CSV table of C-alpha atoms in Angstrom, one decimal:
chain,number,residue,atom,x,y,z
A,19,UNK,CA,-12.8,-39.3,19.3
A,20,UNK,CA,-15.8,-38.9,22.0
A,21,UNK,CA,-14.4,-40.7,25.1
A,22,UNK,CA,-17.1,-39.4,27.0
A,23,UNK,CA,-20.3,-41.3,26.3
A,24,UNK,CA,-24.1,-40.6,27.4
A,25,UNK,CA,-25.9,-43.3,26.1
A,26,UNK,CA,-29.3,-42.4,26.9
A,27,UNK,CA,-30.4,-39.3,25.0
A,28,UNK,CA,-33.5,-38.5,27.1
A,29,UNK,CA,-35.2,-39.8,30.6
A,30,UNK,CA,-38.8,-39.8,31.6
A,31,UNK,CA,-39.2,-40.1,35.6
A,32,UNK,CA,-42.5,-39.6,37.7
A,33,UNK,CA,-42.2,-36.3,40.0
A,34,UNK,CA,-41.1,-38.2,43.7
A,35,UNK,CA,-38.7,-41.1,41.8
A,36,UNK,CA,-35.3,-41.6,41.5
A,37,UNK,CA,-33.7,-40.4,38.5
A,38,UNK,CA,-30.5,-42.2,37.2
A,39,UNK,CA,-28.0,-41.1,34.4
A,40,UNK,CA,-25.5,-42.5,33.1
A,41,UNK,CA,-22.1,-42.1,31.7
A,42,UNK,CA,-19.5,-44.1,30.2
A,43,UNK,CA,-15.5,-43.2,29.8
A,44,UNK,CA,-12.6,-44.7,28.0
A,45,UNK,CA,-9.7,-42.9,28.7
A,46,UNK,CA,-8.2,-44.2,32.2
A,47,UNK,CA,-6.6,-41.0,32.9
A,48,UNK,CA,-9.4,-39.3,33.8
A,49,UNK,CA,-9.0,-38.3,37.3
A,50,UNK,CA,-12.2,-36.1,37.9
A,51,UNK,CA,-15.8,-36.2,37.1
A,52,UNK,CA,-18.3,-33.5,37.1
A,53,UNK,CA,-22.1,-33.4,36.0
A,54,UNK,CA,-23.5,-30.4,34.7
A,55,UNK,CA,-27.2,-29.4,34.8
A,56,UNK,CA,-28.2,-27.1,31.5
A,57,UNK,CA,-31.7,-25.1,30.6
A,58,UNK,CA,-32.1,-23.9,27.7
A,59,UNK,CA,-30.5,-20.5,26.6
A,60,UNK,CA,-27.9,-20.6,29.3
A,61,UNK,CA,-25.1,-21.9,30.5
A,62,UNK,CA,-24.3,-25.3,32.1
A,63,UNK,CA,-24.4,-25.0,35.5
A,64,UNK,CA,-21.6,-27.0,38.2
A,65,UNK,CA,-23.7,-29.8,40.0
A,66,UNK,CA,-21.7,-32.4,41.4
A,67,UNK,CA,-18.1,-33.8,41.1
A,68,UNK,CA,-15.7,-36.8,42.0
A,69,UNK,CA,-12.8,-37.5,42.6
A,70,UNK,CA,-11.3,-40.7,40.4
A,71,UNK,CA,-9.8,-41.8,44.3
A,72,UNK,CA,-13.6,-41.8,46.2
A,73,UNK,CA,-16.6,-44.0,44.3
A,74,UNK,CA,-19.4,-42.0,45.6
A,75,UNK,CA,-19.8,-38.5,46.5
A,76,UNK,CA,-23.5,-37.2,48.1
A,77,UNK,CA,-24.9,-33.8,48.4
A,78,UNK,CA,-28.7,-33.5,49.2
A,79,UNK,CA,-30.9,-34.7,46.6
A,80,UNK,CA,-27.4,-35.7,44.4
A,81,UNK,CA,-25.7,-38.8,44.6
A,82,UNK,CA,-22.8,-39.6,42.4
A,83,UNK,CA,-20.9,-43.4,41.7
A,84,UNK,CA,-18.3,-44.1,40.2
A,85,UNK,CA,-17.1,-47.6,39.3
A,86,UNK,CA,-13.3,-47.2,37.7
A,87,UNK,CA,-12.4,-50.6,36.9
A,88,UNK,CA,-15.8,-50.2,34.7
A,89,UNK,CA,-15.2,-47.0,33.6
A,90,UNK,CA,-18.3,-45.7,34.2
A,91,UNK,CA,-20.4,-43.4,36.8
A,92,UNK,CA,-23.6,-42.7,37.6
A,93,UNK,CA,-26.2,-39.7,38.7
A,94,UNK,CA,-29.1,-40.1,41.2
A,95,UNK,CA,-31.3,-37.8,41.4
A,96,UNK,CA,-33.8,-38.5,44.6
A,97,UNK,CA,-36.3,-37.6,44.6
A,98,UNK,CA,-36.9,-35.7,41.3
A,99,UNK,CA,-38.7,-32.5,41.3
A,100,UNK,CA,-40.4,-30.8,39.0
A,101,UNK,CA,-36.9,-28.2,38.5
A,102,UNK,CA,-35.0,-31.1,37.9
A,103,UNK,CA,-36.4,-31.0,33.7
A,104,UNK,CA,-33.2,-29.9,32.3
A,105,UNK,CA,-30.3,-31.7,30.3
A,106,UNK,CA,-27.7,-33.6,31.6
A,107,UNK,CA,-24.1,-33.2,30.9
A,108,UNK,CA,-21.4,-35.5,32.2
A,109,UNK,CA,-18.0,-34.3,31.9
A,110,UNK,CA,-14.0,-35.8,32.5
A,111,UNK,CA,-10.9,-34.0,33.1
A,112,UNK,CA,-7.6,-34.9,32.9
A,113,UNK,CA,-4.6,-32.0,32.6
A,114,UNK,CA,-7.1,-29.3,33.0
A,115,UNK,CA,-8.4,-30.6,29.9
A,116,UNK,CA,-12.6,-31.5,30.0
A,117,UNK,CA,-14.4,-33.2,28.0
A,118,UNK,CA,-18.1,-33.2,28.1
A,119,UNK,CA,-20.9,-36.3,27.0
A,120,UNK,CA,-23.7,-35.1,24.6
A,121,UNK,CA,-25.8,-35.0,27.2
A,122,UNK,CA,-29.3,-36.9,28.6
A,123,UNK,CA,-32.4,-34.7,28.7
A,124,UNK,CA,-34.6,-35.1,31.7
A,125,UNK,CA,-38.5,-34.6,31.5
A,126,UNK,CA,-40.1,-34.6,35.4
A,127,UNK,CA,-43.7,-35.3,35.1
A,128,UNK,CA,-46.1,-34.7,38.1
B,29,UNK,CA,-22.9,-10.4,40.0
B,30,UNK,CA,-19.7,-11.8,40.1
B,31,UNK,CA,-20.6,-14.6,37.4
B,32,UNK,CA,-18.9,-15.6,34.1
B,33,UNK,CA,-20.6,-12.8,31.4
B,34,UNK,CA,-21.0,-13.1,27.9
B,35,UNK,CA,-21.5,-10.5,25.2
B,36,UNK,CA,-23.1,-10.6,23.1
B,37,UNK,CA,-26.1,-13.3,24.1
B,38,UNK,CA,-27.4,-13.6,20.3
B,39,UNK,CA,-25.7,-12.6,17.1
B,40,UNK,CA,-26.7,-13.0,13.8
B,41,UNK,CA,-24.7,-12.6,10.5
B,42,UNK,CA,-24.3,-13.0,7.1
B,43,UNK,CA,-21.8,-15.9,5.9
B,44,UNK,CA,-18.5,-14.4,5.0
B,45,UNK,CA,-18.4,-11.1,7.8
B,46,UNK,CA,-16.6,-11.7,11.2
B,47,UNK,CA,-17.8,-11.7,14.2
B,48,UNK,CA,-16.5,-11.1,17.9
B,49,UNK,CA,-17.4,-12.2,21.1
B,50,UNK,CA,-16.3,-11.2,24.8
B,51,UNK,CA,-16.1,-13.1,27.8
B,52,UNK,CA,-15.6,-11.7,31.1
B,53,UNK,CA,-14.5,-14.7,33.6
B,54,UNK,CA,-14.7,-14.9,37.2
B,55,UNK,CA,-12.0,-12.4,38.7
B,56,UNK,CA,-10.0,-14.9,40.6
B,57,UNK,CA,-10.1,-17.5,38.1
B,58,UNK,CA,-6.7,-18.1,36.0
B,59,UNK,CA,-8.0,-20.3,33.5
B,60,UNK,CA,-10.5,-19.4,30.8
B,61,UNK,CA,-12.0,-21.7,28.3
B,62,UNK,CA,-14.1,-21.4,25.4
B,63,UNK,CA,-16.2,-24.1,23.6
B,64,UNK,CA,-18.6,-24.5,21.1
B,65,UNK,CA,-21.8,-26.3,21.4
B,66,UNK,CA,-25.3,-27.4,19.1
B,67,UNK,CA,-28.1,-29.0,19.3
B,68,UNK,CA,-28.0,-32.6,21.0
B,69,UNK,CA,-24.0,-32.2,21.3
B,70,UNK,CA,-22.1,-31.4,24.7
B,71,UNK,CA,-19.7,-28.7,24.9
B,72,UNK,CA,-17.0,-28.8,22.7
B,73,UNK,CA,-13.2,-28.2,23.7
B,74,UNK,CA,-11.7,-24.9,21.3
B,75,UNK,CA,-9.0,-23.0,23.7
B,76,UNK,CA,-7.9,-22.2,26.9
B,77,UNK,CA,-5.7,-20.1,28.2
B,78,UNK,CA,-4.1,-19.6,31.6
B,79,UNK,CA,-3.6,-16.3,32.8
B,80,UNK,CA,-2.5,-14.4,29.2
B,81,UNK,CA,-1.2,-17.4,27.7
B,82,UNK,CA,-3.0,-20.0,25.6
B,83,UNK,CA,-1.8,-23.0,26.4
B,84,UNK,CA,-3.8,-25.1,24.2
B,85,UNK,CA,-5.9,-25.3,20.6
B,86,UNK,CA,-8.2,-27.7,19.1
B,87,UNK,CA,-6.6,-29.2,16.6
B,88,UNK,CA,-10.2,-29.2,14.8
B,89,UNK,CA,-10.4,-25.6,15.3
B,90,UNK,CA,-10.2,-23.9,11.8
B,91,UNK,CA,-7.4,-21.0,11.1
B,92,UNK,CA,-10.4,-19.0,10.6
B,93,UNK,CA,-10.8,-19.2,14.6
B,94,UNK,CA,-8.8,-16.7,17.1
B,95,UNK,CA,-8.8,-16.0,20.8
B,96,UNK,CA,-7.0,-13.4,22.9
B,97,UNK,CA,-6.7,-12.9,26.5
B,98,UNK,CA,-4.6,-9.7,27.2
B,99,UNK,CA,-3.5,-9.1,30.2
B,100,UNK,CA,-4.9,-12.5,31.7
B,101,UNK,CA,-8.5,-10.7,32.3
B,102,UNK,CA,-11.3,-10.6,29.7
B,103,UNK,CA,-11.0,-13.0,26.6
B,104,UNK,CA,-11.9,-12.6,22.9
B,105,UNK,CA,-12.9,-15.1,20.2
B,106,UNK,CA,-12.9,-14.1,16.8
B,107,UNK,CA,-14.3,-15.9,13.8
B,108,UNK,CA,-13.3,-14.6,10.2
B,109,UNK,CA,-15.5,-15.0,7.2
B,110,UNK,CA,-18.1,-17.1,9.0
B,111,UNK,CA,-19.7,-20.0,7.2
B,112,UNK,CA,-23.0,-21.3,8.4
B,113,UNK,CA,-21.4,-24.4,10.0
B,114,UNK,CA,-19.9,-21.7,12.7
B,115,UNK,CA,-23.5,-21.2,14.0
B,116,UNK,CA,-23.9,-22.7,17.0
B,117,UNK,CA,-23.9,-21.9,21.0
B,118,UNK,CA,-20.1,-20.2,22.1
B,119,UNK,CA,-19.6,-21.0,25.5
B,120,UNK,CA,-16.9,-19.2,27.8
B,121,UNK,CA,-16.0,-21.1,31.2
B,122,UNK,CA,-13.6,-20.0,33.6
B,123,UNK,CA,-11.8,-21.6,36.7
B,124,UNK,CA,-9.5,-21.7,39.4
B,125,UNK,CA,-6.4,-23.8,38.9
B,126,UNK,CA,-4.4,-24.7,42.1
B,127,UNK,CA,-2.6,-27.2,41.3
B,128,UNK,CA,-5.1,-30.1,42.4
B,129,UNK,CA,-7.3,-32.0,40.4
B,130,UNK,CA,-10.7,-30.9,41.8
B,131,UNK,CA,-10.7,-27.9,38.9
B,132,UNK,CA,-14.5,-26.9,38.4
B,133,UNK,CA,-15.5,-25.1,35.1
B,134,UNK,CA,-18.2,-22.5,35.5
B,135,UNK,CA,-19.8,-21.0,32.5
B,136,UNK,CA,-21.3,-18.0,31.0
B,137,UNK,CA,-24.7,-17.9,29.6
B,138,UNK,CA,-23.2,-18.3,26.1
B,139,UNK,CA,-23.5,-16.1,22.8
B,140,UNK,CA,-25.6,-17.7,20.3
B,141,UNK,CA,-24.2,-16.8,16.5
B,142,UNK,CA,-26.8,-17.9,13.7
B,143,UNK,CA,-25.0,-17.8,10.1
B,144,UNK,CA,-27.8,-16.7,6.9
C-alpha cells in the first residue's frame, strides 16, 4: 500500500534553474512532511520539513509547498547547483510512523 | 561525531547463515528505527522502538527478522537463514520524540548485506 507517491523517477535541470519535485499522498492523516536528499552509499540526509498546518516553509535555496486539500507538495530547488545531483526522497508521518516515496533522482548539468 | 553509526557498512553472505547488524543512534534520541531499502525503492518501514521497547513491526517483516534495543541505547537487527531477497540497503534512523509532531528521522550510512 504506497501512500506516498513520487511520480517522476528522474529530473534533468540546467546548473542556475529551478528544480521542482514532486510528491503525492493519500492518507489525510499525515501531519508532517519531510524531504530527504540521498548519495549514493549513504544515508538519507534531513533537508526540509512541513508542518500539515503551514503550506510553505523556505530555507535558503529550499522552498517547500504543500497544497492539503490536494494532497500533494512540492520541492524547489533555486537555483540548482552542481551538489544538488542526488536522489530525492519525500517522506509522511503520522504517529511517529514515516513513510517514504521511491524517490526522484536529480542530474544538475552545467 | 555524534551521528547515527552503522556496523557493519558492507556484508556479504552465503544464503542460509545469519547475519547481524548494529546501530548506534544519536544519544539523546528515544526512538530508533530500522528500514530496509533497494534499488529505485524509498526506505522501507521494519521496526521501531522507543527507548527499550519496540512498539511496532511490519507486518511484512518475515519471522526470520529480529531487533533488540537493550537498555534503550544501541539496537540490533538480526536476520536468520538469509535468502537472497534479504539483500538490500539496512538503514537505522533515530530521533527525538517530544511529544509534537515535528519528529525528524536522521539516518546512519546504512549496512549493505549482498546474499550469494
Amino acid at each position: 500500500d504506497q501512500q506516498v507517491k513520487q511520480n517522476s523517477p528522474s529530473l534533468s535541470v540546467q546548473e542556475g534553474r529551478i528544480s521542482i519535485l514532486n510528491c503525492d499522498y493519500t492518507n489525510s492523516m499525515f501531519d508532517y512532511f519531510l524531504w530527504y536528499k540521498k548519495y549514493p552509499a549513504e544515508g538519507p540526509t534531513f533537508l526540509i520539513s512541513i508542518s500539515s498546518i503551514k503550506d510553505k516553509n523556505e530555507d535558503g535555496r529550499f522552498t517547500v509547498f504543500l497544497n492539503k486539500s490536494a494532497k500533494h507538495l512540492s520541492l524547489h530547488i533555486v537555483p540548482s547547483q552542481p551538489g544538488d545531483s542526488a536522489v530525492y526522497f519525500c517522506a509522511a508521518n503520522s504517529w511517529g510512523k514515516f513513510q517514504f516515496g521511491a524517490g526522484t533522482q536529480v542530474v544538475v548539468t552545467p | 561525531d555524534t551521528g547515527v553509526s552503522q556496523d557493519p557498512r558492507h556484508k556479504i553472505t552465503k544464503r542460509g547463515q545469519n547475519v547481524t547488524f548494529r546501530c548506534d543512534p544519536i544519544s539523546e534520541h528515544n526512538r530508533l528505527y530500522w528500514y530496509r531499502q533497494t534499488l529505485g525503492q524509498g526506505p522501507e518501514f521494519l521496526t521501531y522502538f522507543q527507548n527499550e521497547a519496540q512498539l511496532e513491526k511490519s507486518r511484512l517483516l518475515s519471522d526470520r527478522f529480529s531487533a533488540e534495543r537493550p537498555k534503550g541505547s544501541f539496537s540490533t537487527l538480526e536476520i536468520q537463514r538469509t535468502e537472497q531477497g534479504d539483500s538490500a540497503m539496512y538503514l537505522c534512523a533515530s530521533s527525538l520524540r517530544t511529544g509534537g509532531v515535528n519528529e525528524k528521522l536522521f539516518f546512519g550510512s546504512g549496512t549493505q548485506l549482498s546474499v550469494l
